[in-house]
Amino acid sequence: KIIILDFGSQFTQLIARRVRELNVYCEIHPFNHIPELDSTVKGVILSGSPYSVRQEDAPFVDLSTFTVYPLLAVCYGAQFIAQQSGGDVQASNTREYGRANLSFVNNANKLFKGINIDSQVWMSHGDTIKNVPENFEIIASTSEVEVAGYQVKGTNTYAIQFHPEVTHSTDGKVLLENFLVDICGCSQDWTADAFVETTIAELKAKLGNDKVVLGLSGGVDSSVAAILLHKAIGKNLHCIFVDNGLLRKDEFESVLEQYKHMGLNIKGIDAKDRFLSQLAGVKDPELKRKAIGRVFIEVFDDAAHEVQDVVWLAQGTIYPDIIESVSVKGPSATIKSHHNVGGLPDFMKLKVVEPLNTLFKDEVRRVGKTLGIEGFILGRHPFPGPGLAIRILGDVTPEKVAILQEADAIYINNLKEAGLYDKVWQAGAIFLPVQSVGVMGDERTYENVICLRAVESVDGMTADWCHLPYNVLAKISNEIINKVKGINRVVYDISSKPPATIEWE
Ligand code: XMP
């Protein structure tokens, strides 16, 4: 495996994804929590950072820790090694942000094999390496930056000033592959098939004949986790799917049916009334979330303990839930760890198993495909745990839920019919507690508003509103107003995140 040491760059996760796209397993660790380095480690990558090496409190690592490993230092990492070795790093006087082209490249160097002069690279830094020590060989330059790449002579230490992980560096992947394969000697055998095979074997060994409970949500992560576990331990996996009354229209029944087809041992629990009665009169978004979380724990716990001698709780936690880019605000930087269902493991006194906790979302989808899970499950839009409760502004009533379910179903079905569902990252309707005047036939109406939301995003952290075609919006609006009683107006949300969020609550 490859270890990526994170100095807090916004691009660190991208480095990891690129390495994995090259079928090499890697892990991200904060610079101040270096893991034990054993013989499975084939190389180390140092990330960029928002810090300048000239700052007193800049992130520091003891480079002698890695002397036996091939090292690739990116941006801040490159400046750090240069400075630590007696080179000169200064604030740059020209802007070095954005596209640049290589004006010199040493093709004989292993790192730059197959990368030609003129190749476009992506720069993003405020400092520049002015001078390198005698024993450094410059292996790439741009017209602005002489030291765009160097090798410490006679060693496996390489550094580059640009970011190979962003797609704007056109040969970035070639460079990473050169490092991983030619310099570190990695075999590119970390594939979805290999992951499935080794994970199933590991789960078998770890879980033996123990019983495991898993909360299914209908989403991608819990579905893939369930199928993996099912392949490993069969009937000892007990899945629980709770209907909190806040799911999309007919979602409970149809998802339950799909899971049964997949051979899962699954128990559906109708807890609609319990959730809705606890939500009655609650207006504050955070209080709504808390009430839903509390009832979920109660319902899930009851169901889990009906499974005799259960030992494990399985969760669909994925890698981004566990790593967060290291907080570079101080020496105490640690990795935050949070779970899909906060508090559940402690509360239930069960051991926790998380088979997907090394995977990124796109990798979960690939693993799901390898497992034979159908495309419509793997391509399902994200849906929040508190469900429609946070898409009904203000208090939640069964009537409002029913109205929103109808409007949402019309919206989503139209997106599917227009071939837009898979192009949109997430979409949903929102019930606004606002009444406005309308006219239907000869009658005046005074009814509520439905807002449509559709966003493009990669990970939900930032999002742009989708430019849905007017004719599709027109059809959806017409159908909602004509068919959903209680709605006489439809609006479209044209806010991006930030400053808005995806959900309204
Ligand atoms: P926001 O509204 O914060 O949403 O821009 C980002 C993503 O997170 C989802 N979301 C939630 N998911 N429990 C969840 O499981 C929640 O309380 C919750 N709030 C937001 C949201 O649907 C979007 O994909």
XYZ file of C-alpha atoms and ligand atoms in Angstrom:
529
model
C 0.000 0.000 0.000
C 0.861 3.669 -0.312
C 0.718 6.071 2.621
C -0.388 9.621 1.892
C 0.625 12.087 4.570
C -1.841 14.926 4.734
C -0.625 18.451 5.407
C -4.183 19.762 5.061
C -4.476 20.385 1.327
C -7.914 20.548 -0.241
C -6.578 18.070 -2.842
C -5.403 15.285 -0.501
C -8.490 13.131 -0.997
C -8.074 13.541 -4.732
C -4.545 12.106 -4.564
C -5.988 9.053 -2.836
C -8.669 8.649 -5.456
C -6.196 8.869 -8.326
C -3.909 6.294 -6.702
C -6.845 3.941 -6.281
C -7.983 4.536 -9.845
C -4.593 3.104 -10.748
C -5.616 0.005 -8.766
C -3.190 0.612 -5.915
C -4.471 0.660 -2.338
C -3.604 3.748 -0.293
C -4.454 5.367 3.017
C -4.503 8.987 4.123
C -2.963 9.821 7.497
C -2.445 13.217 9.122
C 1.179 14.358 9.145
C 1.232 14.309 12.927
C -0.207 10.799 13.281
C 2.115 8.706 11.144
C 1.082 5.034 11.277
C 3.502 2.214 11.851
C 5.359 1.679 8.585
C 5.808 -2.010 7.845
C 6.787 -4.073 4.837
C 3.359 -3.656 3.237
C 4.155 0.021 2.663
C 5.616 0.485 -0.801
C 5.894 4.248 -0.863
C 4.893 7.554 0.725
C 3.292 10.659 -0.775
C 3.480 14.043 0.949
C 0.512 16.284 0.180
C 0.183 19.998 -0.350
C -0.924 22.384 2.386
C -2.529 25.760 2.886
C 0.521 26.611 5.003
C 3.788 28.139 3.852
C 6.993 26.404 4.933
C 8.171 29.873 5.947
C 5.554 30.058 8.699
C 6.758 29.222 12.163
C 3.884 26.885 12.947
C 4.019 25.137 9.573
C 3.387 21.368 9.602
C 6.567 19.411 10.187
C 7.577 15.775 9.751
C 10.882 14.069 10.458
C 11.988 13.041 6.977
C 14.341 10.370 8.328
C 11.201 8.334 9.120
C 10.831 7.553 5.413
C 14.399 7.115 4.206
C 13.818 3.503 3.218
C 10.680 4.294 1.202
C 10.264 5.901 -2.187
C 8.862 9.353 -1.592
C 6.809 11.650 -3.820
C 6.344 15.142 -2.445
C 3.677 17.395 -3.951
C 3.634 21.214 -3.693
C 4.076 21.994 0.024
C 5.808 18.624 0.424
C 8.270 19.598 -2.330
C 8.983 22.930 -0.677
C 9.320 21.291 2.719
C 11.981 18.802 1.587
C 13.851 21.513 -0.333
C 13.880 23.772 2.695
C 14.809 21.023 5.149
C 17.735 20.070 2.911
C 19.148 23.570 2.783
C 17.355 24.917 -0.303
C 15.723 28.312 -0.503
C 11.948 28.772 -0.524
C 10.581 32.277 -1.055
C 7.236 33.931 -1.607
C 6.747 34.024 -5.364
C 6.414 37.421 -6.983
C 4.345 36.221 -9.891
C 1.023 34.526 -9.565
C 1.491 30.788 -9.734
C -2.048 29.605 -9.757
C -3.768 27.698 -12.528
C -2.565 26.270 -15.808
C 1.081 26.216 -16.852
C 3.047 24.206 -19.377
C 6.286 22.344 -18.908
C 9.129 24.149 -20.683
C 11.730 21.569 -19.718
C 11.382 17.921 -18.802
C 13.929 15.156 -18.305
C 12.307 12.168 -20.008
C 15.109 9.906 -18.945
C 13.962 10.366 -15.372
C 11.653 7.566 -14.217
C 9.054 9.977 -12.857
C 8.630 11.825 -16.143
C 8.736 8.839 -18.483
C 6.313 9.451 -21.338
C 5.549 13.043 -20.313
C 6.396 15.545 -22.992
C 7.530 19.101 -22.982
C 4.505 21.425 -23.182
C 2.411 19.073 -21.070
C -0.123 21.111 -19.102
C 0.232 21.156 -15.307
C -1.871 22.755 -12.571
C -0.127 25.091 -10.150
C -1.567 26.347 -6.885
C 0.961 27.882 -4.564
C 2.139 31.157 -3.109
C 5.750 30.076 -2.484
C 8.378 28.978 -4.903
C 11.628 27.017 -4.603
C 14.378 29.457 -5.611
C 17.413 27.281 -5.038
C 17.978 23.604 -4.462
C 21.057 22.013 -2.884
C 23.858 20.473 -4.987
C 22.558 16.951 -4.637
C 19.147 17.824 -6.147
C 18.586 17.358 -9.854
C 15.938 19.523 -11.498
C 13.838 17.240 -13.682
C 11.071 19.609 -14.841
C 10.488 23.352 -15.222
C 7.869 25.758 -16.492
C 8.604 29.216 -17.826
C 7.696 30.715 -14.432
C 8.940 27.992 -12.125
C 12.408 26.583 -12.676
C 12.077 23.968 -9.943
C 8.795 22.370 -11.025
C 10.204 18.906 -10.311
C 13.343 17.462 -8.739
C 14.937 14.225 -7.619
C 17.346 13.934 -4.737
C 20.250 12.344 -6.628
C 20.905 8.690 -5.942
C 17.729 8.320 -3.859
C 14.091 7.479 -4.457
C 12.953 10.906 -3.282
C 11.041 12.855 -5.927
C 9.139 16.117 -5.707
C 6.910 18.203 -7.917
C 5.593 21.708 -7.486
C 2.385 21.135 -9.467
C -0.633 18.991 -8.607
C -0.724 15.711 -10.572
C -3.988 14.727 -8.858
C -6.179 17.374 -10.522
C -7.428 16.613 -13.995
C -6.043 19.910 -15.332
C -2.591 18.326 -15.060
C -3.076 16.358 -18.261
C -0.324 13.824 -17.646
C -0.844 13.715 -13.873
C -2.041 10.145 -14.012
C 0.972 9.061 -16.078
C 3.268 10.656 -13.513
C 1.495 8.972 -10.602
C 1.598 5.646 -12.394
C 5.341 6.083 -13.027
C 5.827 6.680 -9.319
C 3.612 3.827 -8.151
C 4.725 1.181 -10.628
C 8.281 2.022 -11.759
C 9.562 3.628 -8.585
C 7.593 1.929 -5.771
C 7.109 -1.393 -7.556
C 3.392 -1.599 -6.759
C 1.415 -4.251 -8.585
C -1.830 -2.773 -9.793
C -4.063 -5.478 -8.413
C -6.344 -3.557 -6.076
C -9.621 -3.897 -8.008
C -13.256 -4.192 -7.027
C -13.075 -7.956 -7.659
C -10.031 -8.284 -5.412
C -11.691 -6.152 -2.754
C -14.802 -8.339 -2.772
C -12.779 -11.530 -2.556
C -10.506 -10.449 0.302
C -13.284 -8.679 2.229
C -15.534 -11.726 2.144
C -12.662 -13.886 3.398
C -11.866 -11.383 6.156
C -15.508 -11.106 7.202
C -15.802 -14.902 7.376
C -12.736 -15.117 9.602
C -13.778 -12.206 11.799
C -17.455 -13.054 12.264
C -17.318 -16.852 12.298
C -20.721 -18.119 13.288
C -21.758 -14.874 15.051
C -25.023 -13.126 14.342
C -24.960 -9.642 12.869
C -27.666 -6.964 12.599
C -27.629 -4.257 9.977
C -29.933 -1.292 9.443
C -30.887 -0.997 5.790
C -31.933 2.381 4.474
C -32.472 1.634 0.790
C -29.354 3.649 -0.001
C -26.249 2.537 -1.844
C -23.891 2.092 1.115
C -26.095 -0.019 3.338
C -27.191 -2.123 0.352
C -23.625 -2.905 -0.705
C -22.599 -3.608 2.912
C -25.558 -5.980 3.261
C -24.767 -7.974 0.129
C -21.089 -8.292 1.054
C -21.991 -9.547 4.514
C -24.643 -11.821 3.100
C -22.059 -13.455 0.828
C -19.775 -13.925 3.824
C -22.161 -15.149 6.532
C -25.472 -15.880 4.806
C -28.441 -16.275 7.119
C -26.523 -15.006 10.154
C -27.013 -11.525 8.737
C -30.257 -9.997 9.996
C -31.280 -6.839 8.170
C -33.718 -4.362 9.644
C -35.510 -1.793 7.522
C -37.532 0.781 9.439
C -40.427 2.666 7.885
C -40.317 6.003 9.689
C -43.247 7.337 7.663
C -40.916 9.905 6.098
C -39.776 7.898 3.097
C -40.616 8.630 -0.529
C -43.937 7.400 -1.896
C -44.095 3.556 -1.909
C -40.377 3.410 -1.088
C -40.760 1.048 1.866
C -42.692 -1.599 -0.036
C -40.646 -1.427 -3.222
C -37.258 -1.458 -1.493
C -38.320 -4.351 0.728
C -39.378 -6.265 -2.362
C -36.045 -5.583 -4.097
C -34.034 -6.750 -1.117
C -36.040 -9.941 -0.852
C -35.131 -10.685 -4.471
C -31.505 -10.438 -3.476
C -31.962 -13.223 -0.948
C -31.492 -11.095 2.160
C -32.934 -12.080 5.498
C -34.816 -8.879 6.168
C -37.368 -7.597 8.594
C -39.438 -4.542 7.719
C -40.796 -2.577 10.664
C -43.726 -0.236 10.311
C -43.017 2.508 12.840
C -44.779 5.323 10.982
C -47.084 6.249 13.815
C -44.350 6.228 16.410
C -42.230 8.693 14.435
C -45.080 10.947 13.386
C -46.525 11.182 16.885
C -43.127 12.200 18.267
C -42.842 14.849 15.567
C -46.258 16.385 16.205
C -45.926 20.108 16.813
C -42.104 20.114 16.567
C -41.023 23.012 14.348
C -37.310 23.429 14.930
C -35.166 21.542 12.367
C -32.617 20.348 14.904
C -35.306 19.190 17.331
C -36.939 17.283 14.484
C -33.640 15.551 13.681
C -33.124 14.715 17.365
C -36.622 13.281 17.758
C -36.178 11.126 14.661
C -32.753 9.918 15.834
C -34.121 9.034 19.250
C -37.091 7.069 17.940
C -34.871 5.317 15.409
C -32.560 4.083 18.146
C -35.512 2.792 20.191
C -37.143 1.013 17.265
C -33.891 -0.401 15.937
C -32.749 -1.557 19.345
C -36.015 -3.413 19.997
C -35.795 -5.138 16.621
C -32.104 -5.983 16.963
C -32.579 -7.592 20.338
C -35.282 -9.817 18.952
C -32.450 -11.517 17.112
C -31.183 -14.018 19.664
C -27.515 -13.858 20.637
C -26.670 -11.029 18.298
C -23.029 -9.970 18.671
C -22.306 -7.475 15.908
C -23.778 -4.306 14.491
C -22.827 -3.760 10.840
C -22.779 -0.259 9.398
C -22.342 1.095 5.881
C -19.823 3.733 6.957
C -17.568 4.762 4.059
C -14.059 6.254 3.950
C -15.024 9.956 3.688
C -17.116 9.522 6.872
C -13.953 8.555 8.690
C -11.255 10.768 7.245
C -11.634 14.435 7.173
C -8.832 16.485 5.811
C -6.604 17.074 8.817
C -7.372 20.243 10.660
C -4.260 22.339 10.194
C -5.306 24.743 12.904
C -2.781 23.424 15.404
C -0.660 20.585 16.688
C -3.648 18.812 18.174
C -4.992 17.987 14.729
C -6.792 14.666 14.813
C -9.044 12.758 12.513
C -12.684 13.105 13.313
C -14.675 9.946 13.306
C -18.392 9.935 12.951
C -21.000 7.357 12.221
C -24.043 7.215 10.039
C -26.208 6.567 13.021
C -24.757 8.590 15.853
C -24.616 6.894 19.220
C -26.012 3.581 18.073
C -22.973 1.341 18.692
C -22.307 2.570 22.246
C -25.921 2.397 23.163
C -26.408 -1.140 21.948
C -23.277 -2.693 23.406
C -22.615 -4.531 20.176
C -19.300 -4.885 18.396
C -19.154 -2.831 15.220
C -18.215 -4.090 11.768
C -17.883 -1.644 8.859
C -16.880 -3.504 5.683
C -16.856 -0.376 3.468
C -14.865 1.928 5.693
C -11.875 2.015 3.337
C -13.875 2.911 0.213
C -14.851 6.120 -1.528
C -18.406 6.435 -2.852
C -17.523 5.649 -6.469
C -15.624 2.584 -5.266
C -18.675 1.443 -3.290
C -20.646 1.637 -6.540
C -17.998 -0.379 -8.385
C -17.998 -3.008 -5.639
C -21.802 -3.070 -5.787
C -21.629 -3.685 -9.530
C -19.150 -6.520 -9.028
C -21.576 -8.007 -6.491
C -24.303 -7.922 -9.136
C -26.448 -5.257 -7.466
C -28.774 -3.681 -9.968
C -27.969 -0.292 -11.493
C -31.105 1.431 -10.260
C -30.122 0.697 -6.658
C -26.513 1.807 -7.128
C -27.592 4.967 -8.940
C -30.189 6.026 -6.403
C -29.945 9.656 -5.296
C -28.768 10.289 -1.735
C -31.680 10.673 0.656
C -31.292 12.100 4.179
C -31.878 9.925 7.236
C -34.600 12.247 8.621
C -36.286 11.928 5.218
C -39.168 14.145 4.219
C -39.297 15.658 7.730
C -36.510 18.068 6.747
C -38.216 18.790 3.429
C -41.385 19.929 5.172
C -40.524 23.292 6.672
C -41.971 23.714 10.130
C -44.094 21.084 11.802
C -44.731 17.723 10.183
C -48.220 16.256 9.848
C -49.371 13.080 8.066
C -51.323 15.283 5.617
C -48.247 17.291 4.643
C -46.205 14.098 4.270
C -48.862 12.683 1.921
C -48.915 15.856 -0.197
C -45.133 15.973 -0.424
C -44.893 12.274 -1.303
C -47.269 12.812 -4.247
C -45.479 15.909 -5.526
C -42.045 14.321 -5.074
C -43.110 11.173 -6.936
C -44.349 13.237 -9.900
C -41.081 15.171 -9.913
C -38.796 12.124 -9.737
C -40.792 10.122 -12.274
C -40.612 12.975 -14.745
C -36.856 13.255 -14.270
C -36.584 9.547 -15.012
C -38.835 9.775 -18.068
C -36.805 12.684 -19.427
C -33.577 10.734 -18.936
C -32.352 13.302 -16.425
C -32.391 11.297 -13.188
C -28.878 9.900 -13.622
C -27.491 13.269 -14.656
C -28.681 14.925 -11.448
C -26.762 14.220 -8.225
C -29.739 14.727 -5.930
C -33.290 15.920 -6.427
C -36.365 16.266 -4.276
C -39.441 18.347 -3.621
C -39.881 20.590 -0.601
C -43.151 21.536 1.078
C -43.278 25.230 1.931
C -45.611 26.349 4.715
C -46.599 29.355 2.651
C -50.018 29.862 1.168
C -50.640 31.886 -1.933
C -53.644 32.831 -3.998
C -54.431 31.008 -7.213
C -57.296 30.464 -9.570
C -58.583 27.120 -10.735
C -61.501 27.089 -13.138
C -63.647 29.900 -11.796
C -62.576 29.427 -8.243
C -60.101 31.260 -6.115
C -57.662 28.973 -4.295
C -55.452 29.663 -1.306
C -53.000 26.798 -1.034
C -49.430 25.740 -0.345
C -46.282 25.951 -2.439
C -44.009 23.116 -3.582
C -40.398 23.911 -4.310
C -38.313 21.719 -6.622
C -34.613 21.246 -5.877
C -32.048 19.542 -8.134
C -28.301 19.808 -7.715
C -25.067 18.712 -9.300
C -22.341 17.760 -6.886
C -19.477 15.363 -6.293
C -19.760 14.725 -2.591
C -22.523 16.997 -1.312
C -20.004 19.376 0.247
C -20.543 21.914 -2.502
C -23.312 21.893 -5.096
C -24.646 23.808 -8.075
C -28.305 23.999 -8.966
C -29.106 22.087 -12.142
C -30.202 23.933 -15.246
C -33.156 21.642 -15.919
C -34.829 22.207 -19.298
C -37.838 24.552 -19.162
C -40.100 22.081 -20.936
C -39.433 19.433 -18.277
C -40.021 21.950 -15.472
C -43.234 23.054 -17.176
C -44.529 19.498 -17.379
C -43.696 18.787 -13.737
C -45.289 22.002 -12.532
C -48.474 21.332 -14.504
C -48.764 17.807 -13.279
C -48.199 18.697 -9.625
C -50.691 21.556 -9.630
C -53.308 19.518 -11.471
C -52.934 16.309 -9.510
C -51.838 17.176 -5.993
C -54.634 18.568 -3.924
C -53.480 21.368 -1.638
C -50.836 22.770 -4.015
C -51.467 25.685 -6.375
C -47.933 26.921 -7.025
C -44.560 25.355 -7.891
C -41.207 27.144 -7.693
C -37.653 26.102 -8.603
C -34.699 26.629 -6.277
C -31.793 28.341 -8.064
C -29.395 28.548 -5.111
C -25.988 26.910 -4.982
C -24.141 25.550 -1.962
C -22.530 27.525 -0.429
C -24.096 29.809 0.615
C -27.357 27.795 0.566
C -27.416 24.137 1.611
C -28.905 21.295 -0.399
C -31.688 20.587 2.073
C -33.833 23.483 3.263
C -33.561 22.464 6.911
P -26.886 19.909 3.135
O -28.332 20.237 3.321
O -26.100 19.978 4.417
O -26.842 18.382 2.685
O -26.245 20.700 2.034
C -25.709 17.710 2.205
C -26.072 16.250 1.978
O -26.337 15.621 3.237
C -27.663 15.121 3.284
N -28.194 15.394 4.628
C -28.384 14.469 5.579
N -28.205 13.140 5.571
N -28.951 13.019 7.812
C -28.504 12.412 6.693
O -28.362 11.177 6.694
C -29.167 14.347 7.912
O -29.589 14.868 8.946
C -28.864 15.110 6.717
N -28.918 16.442 6.423
C -28.525 16.574 5.138
C -28.411 15.860 2.183
O -29.525 15.106 1.699
C -27.325 16.061 1.151
O -27.151 14.902 0.343
